[in-house]
Amino acid sequence: MATLNLSSLQALAFHRLSSSFPQSTPTLSFNFQPKPFANPRPISLKPYVSEKPRARVVALAVKSLGETEAVAVSPEDGQSAGELPSGSGVYAVYDTNGDVQFIGLSRNIAASVAAHWKSVPELCGSVKAGVVDEPDRETLTQAWKSWMEEYIKVSGKVPPGNESGNATWVRQPPKRKPDLRLTPGHHMQLTVPLENLIDALVKENKVVAFIKGPRSAPLCGFSQRVIAILENEGVDYESVNVLDEEYNYGLRETLKKYSNWPTFPQIFVDGELVGGCDILTSMYEKGELASLLKK
Amino acid sequence: MSSRGATAVLSRASRIRSKLQTALEATVLEVDDVSYQHAGHAAVKGSSDKETHFNLNIVSPKFEGQSLVKRHRLIYDLLADELQSGLHALSIVAKTPHETNPSK
């Protein structure tokens, strides 16, 4: 009982530590989600009235929202390459009607706007950006607060994207597909021959890559290159780790006979072997792979 | 016996070169041992043979009209014994003479 309690406490401590770690990473890029305001019209001292030196420094750190010019976001790719700064600071996203949708802070304003455009292009018409020269967390937060307060003062409300519970503008971590497993485990007796499983797999999926190691961390350079190419193509593909002796036991030898190809990785498209890393690379560089994947 | 002994003495690179040249009548045959680049390679751990990775650059009229998959398969078939005895991976460039000199 004592041991269990100790483990439980350690787990909690670890969780606390791991959850607090991102907070201290200066390179972290994030969008701050504010707590809901108790009063939609908060009473706040104007910067020029306050005698506190820090407030003045913050006021100098970033232009006011009203003074900042808006930059149109390109309808093609969401990039405003030379116009939006890639530094740290605060930014406001306007829709095509000129209404503020979201005020955020970022370690890389251009990257954040590009990410927003990818997920909600219909809400990204133009952007105002205020670079913060000394981007510690407190200064960034103060700059963000000053823009929020300025907007609330003018409009009497919080931007829709900053309302409590609105997750539209929160950056979603990319989800990696898990590798496929051909069997329930090494100890299980197969009722279907492995070559039949392979055959069904490559014919039921557009793209299947048999690689050495998991797709998240391939164990050989050739498999790594294949995964990089498929990711660049943006194609939906399945991967199978041929070194997984627990769930893909016997796959390597069976697959060599099935495909008449003695090495790995092996890439199948539309049920047919395309080849290994060299051929995939060659097709990718010539643009043939993109054509094949569009059929 | 003598041929078997000769085989044992030849390096893997020499054996690869000999097999490919005999079958493909190559105008260009480059066989580069790049095994050192894969030292410590996780997937090769336990392999006592140190000649495991080769880059091949082959120009041969035998590749005329053959797809890349068929060319690579042809090469793999010729080197089946090597692949069975520790050869781990090949990087292959396989072209016809016409592909290397399109103006001819």
Short mmCIF file of C-alpha atoms in Angstrom, two decimals:
data_model
loop_
_atom_site.label_atom_id
_atom_site.label_comp_id
_atom_site.label_asym_id
_atom_site.label_seq_id
_atom_site.Cartn_x
_atom_site.Cartn_y
_atom_site.Cartn_z
CA MET A 1 0.00 0.00 0.00
CA ALA A 2 2.76 2.39 0.94
CA THR A 3 4.62 1.47 -2.23
CA LEU A 4 1.55 2.08 -4.36
CA ASN A 5 1.03 5.45 -2.75
CA LEU A 6 4.65 6.35 -3.38
CA SER A 7 4.39 5.38 -7.04
CA SER A 8 1.20 7.35 -7.34
CA LEU A 9 2.85 10.42 -5.85
CA GLN A 10 5.86 10.01 -8.12
CA ALA A 11 3.56 9.74 -11.13
CA LEU A 12 1.81 12.94 -10.10
CA ALA A 13 5.13 14.68 -9.58
CA PHE A 14 6.33 13.51 -12.96
CA HIS A 15 3.14 14.70 -14.60
CA ARG A 16 3.51 18.06 -12.92
CA LEU A 17 7.12 18.32 -14.05
CA SER A 18 6.35 17.28 -17.62
CA SER A 19 3.41 19.65 -17.83
CA SER A 20 5.47 22.55 -16.51
CA PHE A 21 8.43 21.87 -18.79
CA PRO A 22 6.92 23.38 -21.98
CA GLN A 23 6.23 26.57 -20.06
CA SER A 24 9.92 27.19 -19.59
CA THR A 25 11.02 26.45 -23.16
CA PRO A 26 11.75 29.82 -24.80
CA THR A 27 11.51 28.43 -28.34
CA LEU A 28 7.99 27.11 -27.83
CA SER A 29 5.43 28.46 -30.29
CA PHE A 30 1.93 28.71 -28.84
CA ASN A 31 -1.28 30.69 -28.93
CA PHE A 32 -2.34 31.99 -25.55
CA GLN A 33 -5.93 31.18 -24.61
CA PRO A 34 -7.17 33.75 -22.09
CA LYS A 35 -9.47 33.05 -19.20
CA PRO A 36 -12.92 34.56 -19.68
CA PHE A 37 -13.23 38.15 -18.54
CA ALA A 38 -15.58 38.64 -15.62
CA ASN A 39 -16.38 42.12 -16.90
CA PRO A 40 -16.65 42.64 -20.69
CA ARG A 41 -15.68 46.27 -20.08
CA PRO A 42 -12.75 45.94 -17.68
CA ILE A 43 -11.58 49.05 -15.91
CA SER A 44 -7.89 49.49 -16.65
CA LEU A 45 -5.51 52.36 -16.25
CA LYS A 46 -4.34 53.93 -19.48
CA PRO A 47 -0.58 53.52 -20.01
CA TYR A 48 0.08 57.26 -20.07
CA VAL A 49 -1.75 57.78 -16.80
CA SER A 50 0.23 55.11 -14.97
CA GLU A 51 3.46 56.19 -13.34
CA LYS A 52 4.91 52.67 -13.33
CA PRO A 53 8.07 52.45 -15.47
CA ARG A 54 7.32 48.89 -16.57
CA ALA A 55 4.03 49.94 -18.11
CA ARG A 56 5.85 52.57 -20.13
CA VAL A 57 8.40 50.03 -21.31
CA VAL A 58 5.59 47.71 -22.40
CA ALA A 59 3.88 50.58 -24.17
CA LEU A 60 7.08 51.21 -26.09
CA ALA A 61 7.65 47.53 -26.82
CA VAL A 62 4.77 47.25 -29.27
CA LYS A 63 2.67 49.68 -31.30
CA SER A 64 -0.95 50.00 -30.36
CA LEU A 65 -3.45 47.91 -32.28
CA GLY A 66 -5.00 51.01 -33.82
CA GLU A 67 -1.67 52.37 -35.04
CA THR A 68 -0.61 49.14 -36.75
CA GLU A 69 -1.29 48.67 -40.45
CA ALA A 70 -3.01 45.50 -41.65
CA VAL A 71 -1.28 43.21 -44.14
CA ALA A 72 -3.43 41.20 -46.56
CA VAL A 73 -2.97 37.45 -46.35
CA SER A 74 -2.32 35.89 -49.74
CA PRO A 75 -5.33 33.84 -50.88
CA GLU A 76 -3.03 31.32 -52.57
CA ASP A 77 -0.90 30.05 -49.74
CA GLY A 78 -1.48 32.15 -46.64
CA GLN A 79 2.05 33.53 -46.90
CA SER A 80 2.86 37.21 -46.80
CA ALA A 81 6.52 36.39 -47.15
CA GLY A 82 8.21 39.74 -46.86
CA GLU A 83 5.48 41.53 -45.02
CA LEU A 84 4.68 39.48 -41.93
CA PRO A 85 7.56 39.24 -39.48
CA SER A 86 8.85 35.83 -38.46
CA GLY A 87 9.86 37.13 -35.05
CA SER A 88 8.08 37.03 -31.73
CA GLY A 89 5.15 39.24 -30.94
CA VAL A 90 1.43 39.77 -30.92
CA TYR A 91 -0.87 39.63 -33.93
CA ALA A 92 -4.54 40.19 -34.78
CA VAL A 93 -6.37 38.26 -37.50
CA TYR A 94 -9.11 40.06 -39.43
CA ASP A 95 -11.65 38.38 -41.69
CA THR A 96 -12.48 39.74 -45.14
CA ASN A 97 -15.13 42.03 -43.58
CA GLY A 98 -12.47 43.71 -41.48
CA ASP A 99 -13.69 42.20 -38.22
CA VAL A 100 -11.17 40.94 -35.69
CA GLN A 101 -11.42 37.16 -35.34
CA PHE A 102 -8.49 36.41 -33.04
CA ILE A 103 -5.66 38.10 -31.18
CA GLY A 104 -2.74 35.82 -30.44
CA LEU A 105 0.89 35.85 -29.45
CA SER A 106 3.60 33.77 -31.06
CA ARG A 107 7.30 33.06 -31.22
CA ASN A 108 7.00 33.15 -35.00
CA ILE A 109 4.16 35.36 -36.20
CA ALA A 110 4.46 34.44 -39.89
CA ALA A 111 4.43 30.72 -39.11
CA SER A 112 1.42 31.06 -36.81
CA VAL A 113 -0.55 32.99 -39.42
CA ALA A 114 0.35 30.43 -42.09
CA ALA A 115 -0.87 27.67 -39.79
CA HIS A 116 -4.13 29.52 -39.12
CA TRP A 117 -4.67 30.07 -42.81
CA LYS A 118 -4.27 26.35 -43.45
CA SER A 119 -6.98 25.43 -40.98
CA VAL A 120 -9.43 28.34 -41.34
CA PRO A 121 -8.64 30.26 -44.57
CA GLU A 122 -12.13 31.75 -44.71
CA LEU A 123 -11.46 33.71 -41.51
CA CYS A 124 -8.02 35.04 -42.50
CA GLY A 125 -8.35 38.16 -44.62
CA SER A 126 -5.60 40.33 -43.19
CA VAL A 127 -3.29 40.51 -40.20
CA LYS A 128 -1.83 43.17 -37.96
CA ALA A 129 1.47 42.21 -36.37
CA GLY A 130 3.32 43.82 -33.49
CA VAL A 131 6.88 42.61 -32.96
CA VAL A 132 8.09 42.46 -29.36
CA ASP A 133 11.81 43.12 -29.18
CA GLU A 134 12.50 41.40 -25.88
CA PRO A 135 10.22 38.38 -26.12
CA ASP A 136 10.20 36.92 -22.65
CA ARG A 137 6.90 35.41 -21.67
CA GLU A 138 5.83 38.32 -19.47
CA THR A 139 6.50 40.95 -22.12
CA LEU A 140 4.65 38.92 -24.75
CA THR A 141 1.70 38.49 -22.43
CA GLN A 142 1.65 42.19 -21.60
CA ALA A 143 1.70 43.10 -25.29
CA TRP A 144 -1.13 40.67 -25.95
CA LYS A 145 -3.11 42.11 -23.05
CA SER A 146 -2.64 45.66 -24.29
CA TRP A 147 -4.02 44.73 -27.73
CA MET A 148 -6.91 42.81 -26.19
CA GLU A 149 -7.80 45.69 -23.88
CA GLU A 150 -7.60 48.17 -26.72
CA TYR A 151 -9.91 46.04 -28.86
CA ILE A 152 -12.38 45.50 -26.03
CA LYS A 153 -12.42 49.22 -25.32
CA VAL A 154 -13.34 49.98 -28.92
CA SER A 155 -15.72 47.09 -29.66
CA GLY A 156 -17.07 46.30 -26.21
CA LYS A 157 -16.49 42.58 -26.67
CA VAL A 158 -13.83 39.87 -26.84
CA PRO A 159 -12.73 38.66 -30.32
CA PRO A 160 -14.71 35.50 -31.22
CA GLY A 161 -11.57 33.40 -31.48
CA ASN A 162 -10.48 34.37 -27.99
CA GLU A 163 -13.76 33.47 -26.33
CA SER A 164 -13.64 30.76 -23.70
CA GLY A 165 -14.01 27.31 -25.22
CA ASN A 166 -13.21 28.38 -28.78
CA ALA A 167 -10.52 25.99 -30.05
CA THR A 168 -10.51 27.16 -33.67
CA TRP A 169 -7.19 28.93 -33.34
CA VAL A 170 -5.34 26.49 -31.14
CA ARG A 171 -2.49 24.77 -32.93
CA GLN A 172 -3.19 21.06 -33.28
CA PRO A 173 -0.17 18.76 -33.01
CA PRO A 174 0.25 16.68 -36.18
CA LYS A 175 -1.02 13.15 -35.73
CA ARG A 176 1.11 10.34 -37.06
CA LYS A 177 -0.57 7.23 -38.33
CA PRO A 178 0.44 4.08 -36.46
CA ASP A 179 2.29 1.35 -38.33
CA LEU A 180 0.15 -1.59 -39.38
CA ARG A 181 0.52 -4.97 -37.71
CA LEU A 182 -0.15 -8.10 -39.71
CA THR A 183 -0.80 -10.44 -36.79
CA PRO A 184 -2.21 -10.19 -33.25
CA GLY A 185 1.15 -11.31 -31.88
CA HIS A 186 3.95 -13.82 -32.17
CA HIS A 187 2.24 -16.37 -29.93
CA MET A 188 -0.93 -16.49 -32.02
CA GLN A 189 -1.46 -19.16 -34.65
CA LEU A 190 -2.24 -17.71 -38.06
CA THR A 191 -5.43 -18.99 -39.67
CA VAL A 192 -4.63 -17.24 -42.95
CA PRO A 193 -1.23 -17.59 -44.67
CA LEU A 194 0.97 -14.52 -44.26
CA GLU A 195 1.27 -14.05 -48.04
CA ASN A 196 -2.52 -13.75 -48.24
CA LEU A 197 -2.43 -11.04 -45.60
CA ILE A 198 0.28 -9.20 -47.54
CA ASP A 199 -1.69 -9.53 -50.77
CA ALA A 200 -4.87 -8.15 -49.22
CA LEU A 201 -2.95 -5.35 -47.53
CA VAL A 202 -1.25 -3.98 -50.65
CA LYS A 203 -4.41 -4.28 -52.74
CA GLU A 204 -6.75 -2.65 -50.23
CA ASN A 205 -4.53 0.39 -49.64
CA LYS A 206 -3.37 2.95 -52.18
CA VAL A 207 0.19 3.12 -50.79
CA VAL A 208 1.95 0.66 -48.50
CA ALA A 209 5.59 1.06 -47.43
CA PHE A 210 7.35 -1.90 -45.86
CA ILE A 211 10.19 -0.27 -43.94
CA LYS A 212 12.86 -1.07 -41.36
CA GLY A 213 11.72 0.40 -38.08
CA PRO A 214 8.64 2.47 -37.22
CA ARG A 215 7.63 5.38 -39.45
CA SER A 216 8.25 7.79 -36.58
CA ALA A 217 11.87 6.62 -36.28
CA PRO A 218 13.05 4.52 -39.23
CA LEU A 219 16.14 2.45 -38.43
CA CYS A 220 17.90 2.75 -41.78
CA GLY A 221 18.62 5.68 -44.06
CA PHE A 222 16.77 4.21 -47.02
CA SER A 223 13.55 3.74 -45.05
CA GLN A 224 13.99 7.26 -43.67
CA ARG A 225 14.23 8.69 -47.17
CA VAL A 226 11.15 6.80 -48.32
CA ILE A 227 9.11 8.14 -45.40
CA ALA A 228 10.36 11.68 -46.08
CA ILE A 229 9.30 11.42 -49.74
CA LEU A 230 5.83 10.10 -48.91
CA GLU A 231 5.35 12.80 -46.27
CA ASN A 232 6.43 15.48 -48.76
CA GLU A 233 3.93 14.17 -51.29
CA GLY A 234 1.25 14.56 -48.65
CA VAL A 235 -0.17 11.20 -49.63
CA ASP A 236 -2.16 8.99 -47.26
CA TYR A 237 -0.07 5.84 -46.84
CA GLU A 238 0.28 2.79 -44.61
CA SER A 239 3.58 1.65 -43.18
CA VAL A 240 4.67 -1.75 -41.91
CA ASN A 241 7.72 -2.27 -39.71
CA VAL A 242 9.39 -5.43 -41.02
CA LEU A 243 11.69 -5.55 -37.97
CA ASP A 244 8.73 -5.91 -35.59
CA GLU A 245 9.25 -9.54 -34.56
CA GLU A 246 6.27 -9.54 -32.22
CA TYR A 247 3.49 -8.49 -34.61
CA ASN A 248 5.10 -8.99 -38.02
CA TYR A 249 6.95 -12.23 -37.33
CA GLY A 250 8.13 -13.95 -40.51
CA LEU A 251 7.15 -11.01 -42.69
CA ARG A 252 10.60 -10.31 -44.08
CA GLU A 253 11.12 -13.72 -45.70
CA THR A 254 7.52 -14.05 -46.87
CA LEU A 255 7.53 -10.57 -48.41
CA LYS A 256 10.78 -11.22 -50.30
CA LYS A 257 9.13 -14.19 -52.00
CA TYR A 258 5.85 -12.36 -52.55
CA SER A 259 7.48 -9.35 -54.23
CA ASN A 260 10.56 -11.10 -55.68
CA TRP A 261 12.57 -8.27 -54.19
CA PRO A 262 15.33 -9.05 -51.69
CA THR A 263 15.82 -5.75 -49.88
CA PHE A 264 13.90 -3.19 -47.80
CA PRO A 265 12.22 -0.74 -47.98
CA GLN A 266 9.63 -1.91 -50.50
CA ILE A 267 6.88 0.42 -51.69
CA PHE A 268 3.60 -0.74 -53.21
CA VAL A 269 1.17 1.54 -55.05
CA ASP A 270 -2.20 0.26 -56.27
CA GLY A 271 -1.19 -3.28 -55.34
CA GLU A 272 2.00 -3.30 -57.40
CA LEU A 273 5.61 -3.06 -56.29
CA VAL A 274 7.03 0.30 -57.29
CA GLY A 275 10.49 -0.64 -56.04
CA GLY A 276 12.83 0.39 -53.26
CA CYS A 277 14.34 3.67 -52.14
CA ASP A 278 16.34 4.29 -55.34
CA ILE A 279 13.40 3.91 -57.69
CA LEU A 280 11.05 5.89 -55.47
CA THR A 281 13.65 8.68 -55.24
CA SER A 282 14.10 8.67 -59.01
CA MET A 283 10.35 8.84 -59.63
CA TYR A 284 9.95 11.58 -57.01
CA GLU A 285 12.67 13.72 -58.57
CA LYS A 286 11.20 13.34 -62.05
CA GLY A 287 7.65 14.09 -60.91
CA GLU A 288 6.51 10.60 -61.91
CA LEU A 289 5.54 9.71 -58.35
CA ALA A 290 3.06 12.58 -58.06
CA SER A 291 1.44 11.49 -61.34
CA LEU A 292 1.22 7.88 -60.18
CA LEU A 293 -0.36 8.88 -56.87
CA LYS A 294 -3.04 10.97 -58.59
CA LYS A 295 -4.36 8.07 -60.67
CA MET B 1 38.23 -26.96 -55.36
CA SER B 2 40.46 -24.37 -56.97
CA SER B 3 37.47 -22.28 -58.10
CA ARG B 4 35.95 -22.55 -54.63
CA GLY B 5 39.21 -21.43 -53.08
CA ALA B 6 39.44 -18.57 -55.55
CA THR B 7 35.93 -17.48 -54.61
CA ALA B 8 36.80 -17.41 -50.93
CA VAL B 9 39.87 -15.26 -51.53
CA LEU B 10 38.12 -12.62 -53.68
CA SER B 11 36.59 -9.63 -51.91
CA ARG B 12 32.86 -9.09 -52.12
CA ALA B 13 33.43 -6.06 -54.35
CA SER B 14 35.42 -8.20 -56.79
CA ARG B 15 32.79 -10.93 -56.79
CA ILE B 16 30.03 -8.37 -57.41
CA ARG B 17 31.98 -6.78 -60.24
CA SER B 18 32.75 -10.11 -61.85
CA LYS B 19 29.16 -11.37 -61.78
CA LEU B 20 27.68 -8.16 -63.11
CA GLN B 21 30.26 -7.69 -65.87
CA THR B 22 29.89 -11.24 -67.14
CA ALA B 23 26.11 -11.04 -67.39
CA LEU B 24 25.53 -7.41 -68.34
CA GLU B 25 28.47 -6.63 -70.66
CA ALA B 26 28.45 -3.20 -69.01
CA THR B 27 30.05 -0.17 -70.65
CA VAL B 28 30.19 1.43 -67.20
CA LEU B 29 30.46 -0.56 -63.98
CA GLU B 30 31.17 1.30 -60.75
CA VAL B 31 31.10 -0.75 -57.55
CA ASP B 32 31.65 1.39 -54.44
CA ASP B 33 31.88 -0.16 -51.00
CA VAL B 34 30.16 2.31 -48.65
CA SER B 35 29.84 -0.11 -45.74
CA TYR B 36 31.81 2.22 -43.47
CA GLN B 37 28.98 4.77 -43.72
CA HIS B 38 26.61 2.25 -42.14
CA ALA B 39 28.85 1.17 -39.27
CA GLY B 40 26.75 0.78 -36.15
CA HIS B 41 23.64 0.53 -38.30
CA ALA B 42 21.01 -0.91 -35.97
CA ALA B 43 19.58 -3.27 -38.56
CA VAL B 44 23.02 -4.73 -39.32
CA LYS B 45 24.00 -5.47 -35.72
CA GLY B 46 25.24 -9.02 -35.32
CA SER B 47 26.50 -9.25 -38.87
CA SER B 48 30.11 -10.42 -38.80
CA ASP B 49 30.63 -9.59 -42.46
CA LYS B 50 31.82 -6.01 -42.88
CA GLU B 51 31.10 -5.62 -46.59
CA THR B 52 27.38 -4.90 -46.30
CA HIS B 53 26.58 -1.76 -48.33
CA PHE B 54 27.45 -1.02 -51.95
CA ASN B 55 26.62 1.72 -54.43
CA LEU B 56 26.31 0.45 -57.99
CA ASN B 57 26.39 2.55 -61.14
CA ILE B 58 25.84 0.42 -64.23
CA VAL B 59 25.41 1.29 -67.89
CA SER B 60 24.44 -1.72 -70.01
CA PRO B 61 22.60 -2.41 -73.28
CA LYS B 62 20.86 -5.26 -71.45
CA PHE B 63 18.65 -2.66 -69.76
CA GLU B 64 17.11 -1.53 -73.07
CA GLY B 65 13.32 -1.57 -72.85
CA GLN B 66 13.38 -2.66 -69.20
CA SER B 67 11.55 -0.78 -66.43
CA LEU B 68 13.52 0.32 -63.38
CA VAL B 69 11.94 -2.45 -61.33
CA LYS B 70 13.02 -5.06 -63.87
CA ARG B 71 16.55 -3.66 -64.07
CA HIS B 72 16.94 -3.73 -60.31
CA ARG B 73 15.47 -7.24 -60.15
CA LEU B 74 17.93 -8.39 -62.78
CA ILE B 75 20.81 -7.06 -60.69
CA TYR B 76 19.41 -8.56 -57.49
CA ASP B 77 19.06 -11.94 -59.19
CA LEU B 78 22.68 -11.83 -60.32
CA LEU B 79 23.77 -11.04 -56.77
CA ALA B 80 21.43 -13.47 -55.00
CA ASP B 81 24.34 -15.40 -53.46
CA GLU B 82 25.83 -12.21 -52.06
CA LEU B 83 22.51 -11.11 -50.61
CA GLN B 84 22.23 -14.50 -48.91
CA SER B 85 25.70 -14.23 -47.41
CA GLY B 86 25.62 -10.87 -45.67
CA LEU B 87 25.18 -8.22 -48.34
CA HIS B 88 22.66 -5.91 -46.70
CA ALA B 89 21.78 -3.15 -49.13
CA LEU B 90 22.49 -1.83 -52.60
CA SER B 91 22.01 1.63 -54.04
CA ILE B 92 21.51 1.15 -57.75
CA VAL B 93 21.72 3.45 -60.75
CA ALA B 94 21.00 1.38 -63.89
CA LYS B 95 20.93 3.03 -67.31
CA THR B 96 21.22 2.12 -70.97
CA PRO B 97 24.01 3.65 -73.09
CA HIS B 98 21.33 5.66 -74.87
CA GLU B 99 20.14 7.18 -71.60
CA THR B 100 23.64 8.37 -70.75
CA ASN B 101 24.24 9.81 -74.25
CA PRO B 102 20.83 10.81 -75.65
CA SER B 103 22.40 12.65 -78.58
CA LYS B 104 23.83 9.47 -80.16
#
